[in-house]
Tab-separated table of C-alpha atoms in Angstrom:
chain	number	residue	atom	x	y	z
A	661	ASP	CA	6.936	2.096	20.010
A	662	THR	CA	3.868	2.989	17.912
A	663	GLU	CA	2.405	-0.491	17.642
A	664	VAL	CA	-0.748	-2.198	18.764
A	665	THR	CA	-0.005	-5.893	19.127
A	666	GLN	CA	-2.743	-8.495	18.844
A	667	THR	CA	-2.429	-12.180	19.666
A	668	PRO	CA	-3.070	-14.714	18.375
A	669	LYS	CA	-3.061	-13.821	14.665
A	670	HIS	CA	-5.299	-16.766	13.851
A	671	LEU	CA	-7.703	-18.734	16.050
A	672	VAL	CA	-9.972	-21.683	15.338
A	673	MET	CA	-12.487	-22.634	18.004
A	674	GLY	CA	-15.510	-24.819	18.463
A	675	MET	CA	-18.862	-23.507	19.580
A	676	THR	CA	-18.399	-24.879	23.099
A	677	ASN	CA	-14.890	-23.531	23.613
A	678	LYS	CA	-13.771	-20.574	25.684
A	679	LYS	CA	-10.944	-18.501	24.266
A	680	SER	CA	-9.500	-15.018	24.688
A	681	LEU	CA	-8.068	-12.445	22.308
A	682	LYS	CA	-5.337	-10.169	23.588
A	683	CYS	CA	-4.362	-6.639	22.627
A	684	GLU	CA	-1.410	-4.675	23.976
A	685	GLN	CA	-0.026	-1.178	23.457
A	686	HIS	CA	2.784	0.745	25.128
A	687	MET	CA	2.056	4.213	23.788
A	688	GLY	CA	0.407	5.433	26.991
A	689	HIS	CA	-2.996	5.506	25.297
A	690	ARG	CA	-5.963	5.561	27.678
A	691	ALA	CA	-8.684	4.759	25.119
A	692	MET	CA	-8.907	1.271	23.644
A	693	TYR	CA	-11.357	-0.227	21.161
A	694	TRP	CA	-12.581	-3.548	19.787
A	695	TYR	CA	-13.894	-3.804	16.235
A	696	LYS	CA	-15.299	-6.757	14.298
A	697	GLN	CA	-14.896	-7.050	10.533
A	698	LYS	CA	-16.688	-9.573	8.352
A	699	ALA	CA	-15.273	-10.390	4.931
A	700	LYS	CA	-15.697	-7.591	2.369
A	701	LYS	CA	-17.397	-5.334	4.948
A	702	PRO	CA	-16.104	-2.308	6.872
A	703	PRO	CA	-15.039	-2.681	10.519
A	704	GLU	CA	-17.865	-2.406	13.054
A	705	LEU	CA	-17.316	-0.918	16.499
A	706	MET	CA	-17.985	-3.289	19.401
A	707	PHE	CA	-16.580	-1.746	22.593
A	708	VAL	CA	-14.729	1.335	23.787
A	709	TYR	CA	-12.724	1.591	27.007
A	710	SER	CA	-11.639	4.864	28.561
A	711	TYR	CA	-9.223	4.828	31.491
A	712	GLU	CA	-9.849	1.095	31.942
A	713	LYS	CA	-13.607	1.561	32.206
A	714	LEU	CA	-16.121	0.431	29.611
A	715	SER	CA	-17.638	3.561	28.070
A	716	ILE	CA	-19.367	2.220	24.944
A	717	ASN	CA	-20.957	-1.184	24.265
A	718	GLU	CA	-22.563	-1.281	20.825
A	719	SER	CA	-25.219	-3.804	21.907
A	720	VAL	CA	-22.798	-6.691	21.536
A	721	PRO	CA	-24.069	-10.171	22.561
A	722	SER	CA	-22.934	-11.336	25.990
A	723	ARG	CA	-20.935	-14.209	24.499
A	724	PHE	CA	-18.328	-11.483	23.865
A	725	SER	CA	-16.919	-10.203	27.151
A	726	PRO	CA	-14.314	-7.426	27.119
A	727	GLU	CA	-11.840	-6.752	29.878
A	728	CYS	CA	-9.269	-4.011	30.425
A	729	PRO	CA	-7.033	-5.174	33.309
A	730	ASN	CA	-4.616	-2.245	32.989
A	731	SER	CA	-3.915	0.730	30.779
A	732	SER	CA	-1.786	-1.272	28.328
A	733	LEU	CA	-3.861	-4.395	27.926
A	734	LEU	CA	-7.267	-5.191	26.448
A	735	ASN	CA	-8.800	-8.646	26.293
A	736	LEU	CA	-11.847	-10.054	24.536
A	737	HIS	CA	-13.179	-13.233	26.132
A	738	LEU	CA	-15.151	-15.515	23.848
A	739	HIS	CA	-17.650	-18.159	24.944
A	740	ALA	CA	-20.292	-20.202	23.145
A	741	LEU	CA	-19.707	-18.450	19.835
A	742	GLN	CA	-21.624	-19.181	16.661
A	743	PRO	CA	-20.190	-19.811	13.175
A	744	GLU	CA	-21.488	-16.377	12.118
A	745	ASP	CA	-19.091	-14.831	14.652
A	746	SER	CA	-16.204	-15.829	12.396
A	747	ALA	CA	-14.492	-12.558	11.458
A	748	LEU	CA	-11.368	-10.423	11.787
A	749	TYR	CA	-11.264	-8.863	15.254
A	750	LEU	CA	-9.382	-5.591	15.403
A	751	CYS	CA	-8.064	-3.718	18.397
A	752	ALA	CA	-7.212	-0.022	18.385
A	753	SER	CA	-5.955	2.580	20.829
A	754	SER	CA	-5.714	6.351	21.024
A	755	GLN	CA	-4.916	9.219	23.318
A	756	GLU	CA	-7.888	10.489	25.293
A	757	ARG	CA	-7.609	13.980	23.833
A	758	ARG	CA	-9.459	16.023	21.276
A	759	GLY	CA	-8.716	15.196	17.672
A	760	GLU	CA	-6.423	12.243	18.220
A	761	LYS	CA	-6.004	9.379	15.776
A	762	LEU	CA	-6.594	5.690	16.394
A	763	PHE	CA	-3.803	3.172	15.937
A	764	PHE	CA	-4.993	-0.266	14.824
A	765	GLY	CA	-3.489	-3.688	15.335
A	766	SER	CA	-3.271	-6.227	12.522
A	767	GLY	CA	-6.149	-8.239	13.938
A	768	THR	CA	-7.032	-11.782	14.955
A	769	GLN	CA	-8.686	-13.893	12.259
A	770	LEU	CA	-11.239	-16.022	14.106
A	771	SER	CA	-12.954	-19.100	12.703
A	772	VAL	CA	-15.781	-20.717	14.673
A	773	LEU	CA	-16.559	-24.287	13.675
B	697	ASP	CA	-24.452	5.308	11.042
B	698	ALA	CA	-21.681	6.520	8.778
B	699	LYS	CA	-21.966	10.197	7.959
B	700	THR	CA	-19.994	10.150	4.717
B	701	THR	CA	-20.566	9.261	1.074
B	702	GLN	CA	-17.764	7.943	-1.118
B	703	PRO	CA	-17.667	6.424	-4.610
B	704	PRO	CA	-17.430	2.634	-4.338
B	705	SER	CA	-14.411	2.315	-6.613
B	706	MET	CA	-11.799	4.318	-8.509
B	707	ASP	CA	-8.834	3.575	-10.762
B	708	CYS	CA	-5.550	5.440	-10.978
B	709	ALA	CA	-2.457	5.008	-13.121
B	710	GLU	CA	0.792	4.413	-11.287
B	711	GLY	CA	2.753	7.642	-10.833
B	712	ARG	CA	-0.306	9.851	-11.224
B	713	ALA	CA	-2.129	11.660	-8.451
B	714	ALA	CA	-5.096	9.848	-6.921
B	715	ASN	CA	-7.893	12.186	-5.838
B	716	LEU	CA	-10.470	10.506	-3.608
B	717	PRO	CA	-13.625	12.525	-2.895
B	718	CYS	CA	-15.833	12.376	0.177
B	719	ASN	CA	-19.125	14.086	0.983
B	720	HIS	CA	-20.017	14.859	4.585
B	721	SER	CA	-22.804	17.405	4.282
B	722	THR	CA	-24.094	16.927	7.860
B	723	ILE	CA	-20.735	17.469	9.566
B	724	SER	CA	-20.945	19.580	12.714
B	725	GLY	CA	-18.531	22.219	13.916
B	726	ASN	CA	-16.516	20.070	16.312
B	727	GLU	CA	-16.202	17.020	14.043
B	728	TYR	CA	-12.990	16.023	12.335
B	729	VAL	CA	-12.526	14.351	8.962
B	730	TYR	CA	-10.299	11.264	9.165
B	731	TRP	CA	-8.917	9.107	6.367
B	732	TYR	CA	-7.832	5.526	6.866
B	733	ARG	CA	-6.982	2.819	4.388
B	734	GLN	CA	-7.046	-0.934	4.607
B	735	ILE	CA	-5.061	-3.336	2.531
B	736	HIS	CA	-6.588	-6.780	2.302
B	737	SER	CA	-6.914	-8.490	5.703
B	738	GLN	CA	-4.651	-6.015	7.486
B	739	GLY	CA	-5.617	-3.520	10.173
B	740	PRO	CA	-6.727	-0.062	9.023
B	741	GLN	CA	-3.842	2.361	8.544
B	742	TYR	CA	-4.172	6.005	9.515
B	743	ILE	CA	-3.474	8.435	6.679
B	744	ILE	CA	-4.435	11.952	7.728
B	745	HIS	CA	-7.115	13.995	9.472
B	746	GLY	CA	-8.231	17.599	9.736
B	747	LEU	CA	-10.802	19.953	11.199
B	748	LYS	CA	-10.995	23.015	8.965
B	749	ASN	CA	-7.679	23.677	7.314
B	750	ASN	CA	-5.994	21.702	4.592
B	751	GLU	CA	-3.441	19.246	5.890
B	752	THR	CA	-0.402	17.547	4.399
B	753	ASN	CA	1.886	14.838	5.674
B	754	GLU	CA	4.370	12.401	4.177
B	755	MET	CA	1.583	10.164	2.877
B	756	ALA	CA	-1.082	12.474	1.518
B	757	SER	CA	-2.845	15.835	1.424
B	758	LEU	CA	-6.334	16.547	2.713
B	759	ILE	CA	-8.330	19.336	1.125
B	760	ILE	CA	-11.468	20.390	3.033
B	761	THR	CA	-13.919	22.776	1.377
B	762	GLU	CA	-14.640	26.061	3.078
B	763	ASP	CA	-18.158	24.988	4.058
B	764	ARG	CA	-16.667	21.674	5.321
B	765	LYS	CA	-19.328	19.648	3.513
B	766	SER	CA	-16.831	17.726	1.421
B	767	SER	CA	-13.164	16.844	1.250
B	768	THR	CA	-10.609	15.256	-1.064
B	769	LEU	CA	-7.729	12.985	-0.179
B	770	ILE	CA	-4.807	13.365	-2.559
B	771	LEU	CA	-2.096	10.741	-2.974
B	772	PRO	CA	0.395	12.741	-5.056
B	773	HIS	CA	2.198	9.886	-6.821
B	774	ALA	CA	0.223	6.661	-6.556
B	775	THR	CA	2.087	3.357	-6.500
B	776	LEU	CA	0.826	-0.208	-6.788
B	777	ARG	CA	1.149	-0.487	-2.995
B	778	ASP	CA	-1.520	2.206	-2.624
B	779	THR	CA	-4.158	-0.241	-3.888
B	780	ALA	CA	-6.535	-0.505	-0.920
B	781	VAL	CA	-9.949	0.445	0.455
B	782	TYR	CA	-9.938	4.074	1.567
B	783	TYR	CA	-12.308	5.176	4.312
B	784	CYS	CA	-13.386	8.758	4.937
B	785	ILE	CA	-14.760	9.099	8.470
B	786	VAL	CA	-16.329	11.977	10.351
B	787	ARG	CA	-15.669	11.783	14.063
B	788	GLY	CA	-16.365	13.942	17.081
B	789	GLY	CA	-13.520	15.714	18.768
B	790	TRP	CA	-13.281	13.772	21.997
B	791	GLY	CA	-11.017	10.887	22.848
B	792	THR	CA	-13.630	8.157	22.873
B	793	ASP	CA	-15.986	9.508	20.249
B	794	LYS	CA	-16.905	6.711	17.882
B	795	LEU	CA	-14.852	6.110	14.749
B	796	ILE	CA	-17.536	4.621	12.478
B	797	PHE	CA	-16.460	3.215	9.128
B	798	GLY	CA	-18.608	3.577	6.015
B	799	THR	CA	-18.266	1.443	2.924
B	800	GLY	CA	-15.209	3.287	1.581
B	801	THR	CA	-13.657	3.596	-1.889
B	802	ARG	CA	-11.748	0.717	-3.386
B	803	LEU	CA	-8.769	2.311	-5.172
B	804	GLN	CA	-7.073	0.215	-7.820
B	805	VAL	CA	-3.688	1.508	-9.001
B	806	PHE	CA	-2.663	0.004	-12.328
B	807	PRO	CA	0.765	-0.073	-14.050
């Protein structure tokens, strides 16, 4: 199994809603990542987890709250988002070793109304 | 910030080799060169990566200059399905070193 699975594929939410994005991998990877991609722009790194601990937060607003409950699962909790947060949210994972590659999921397309 | 420079767009005829250049003049000794591509609205797809030596896999070849300041990704026989944005990324050698995307090269393969 060399897949990173993201659910849901599409999500529409209002600015007062609370929702969560889910990412799962069963490759034994101990590093997991969240990226945000606006239309026609490259992906931007948001968070990095290493061995279930947050190691990098790229100054992301607190309305985005990541969680890594176990080594296979990564969540992104969303609360009080703004319309400008509408984007493709990508999850990735990799081995925690020198020179390893990242595997990306197909993303969740989020629309905030 | 991205540490690479790529042309914004390139064209290639189907069946011909596509050669995508990348400049990374500030690369340091422990940094790898990675190539990913992204087809519209899909997740980035890993292509190949290398440290010093040239690399080849079933998808592509990576040629890194001796001074490591530039590299070329070669798709030997481009097909229409290779139309995508190609990203050249310099990344540190450790597991959680940041993979930072630049603006990439939009490759259009035409019949």
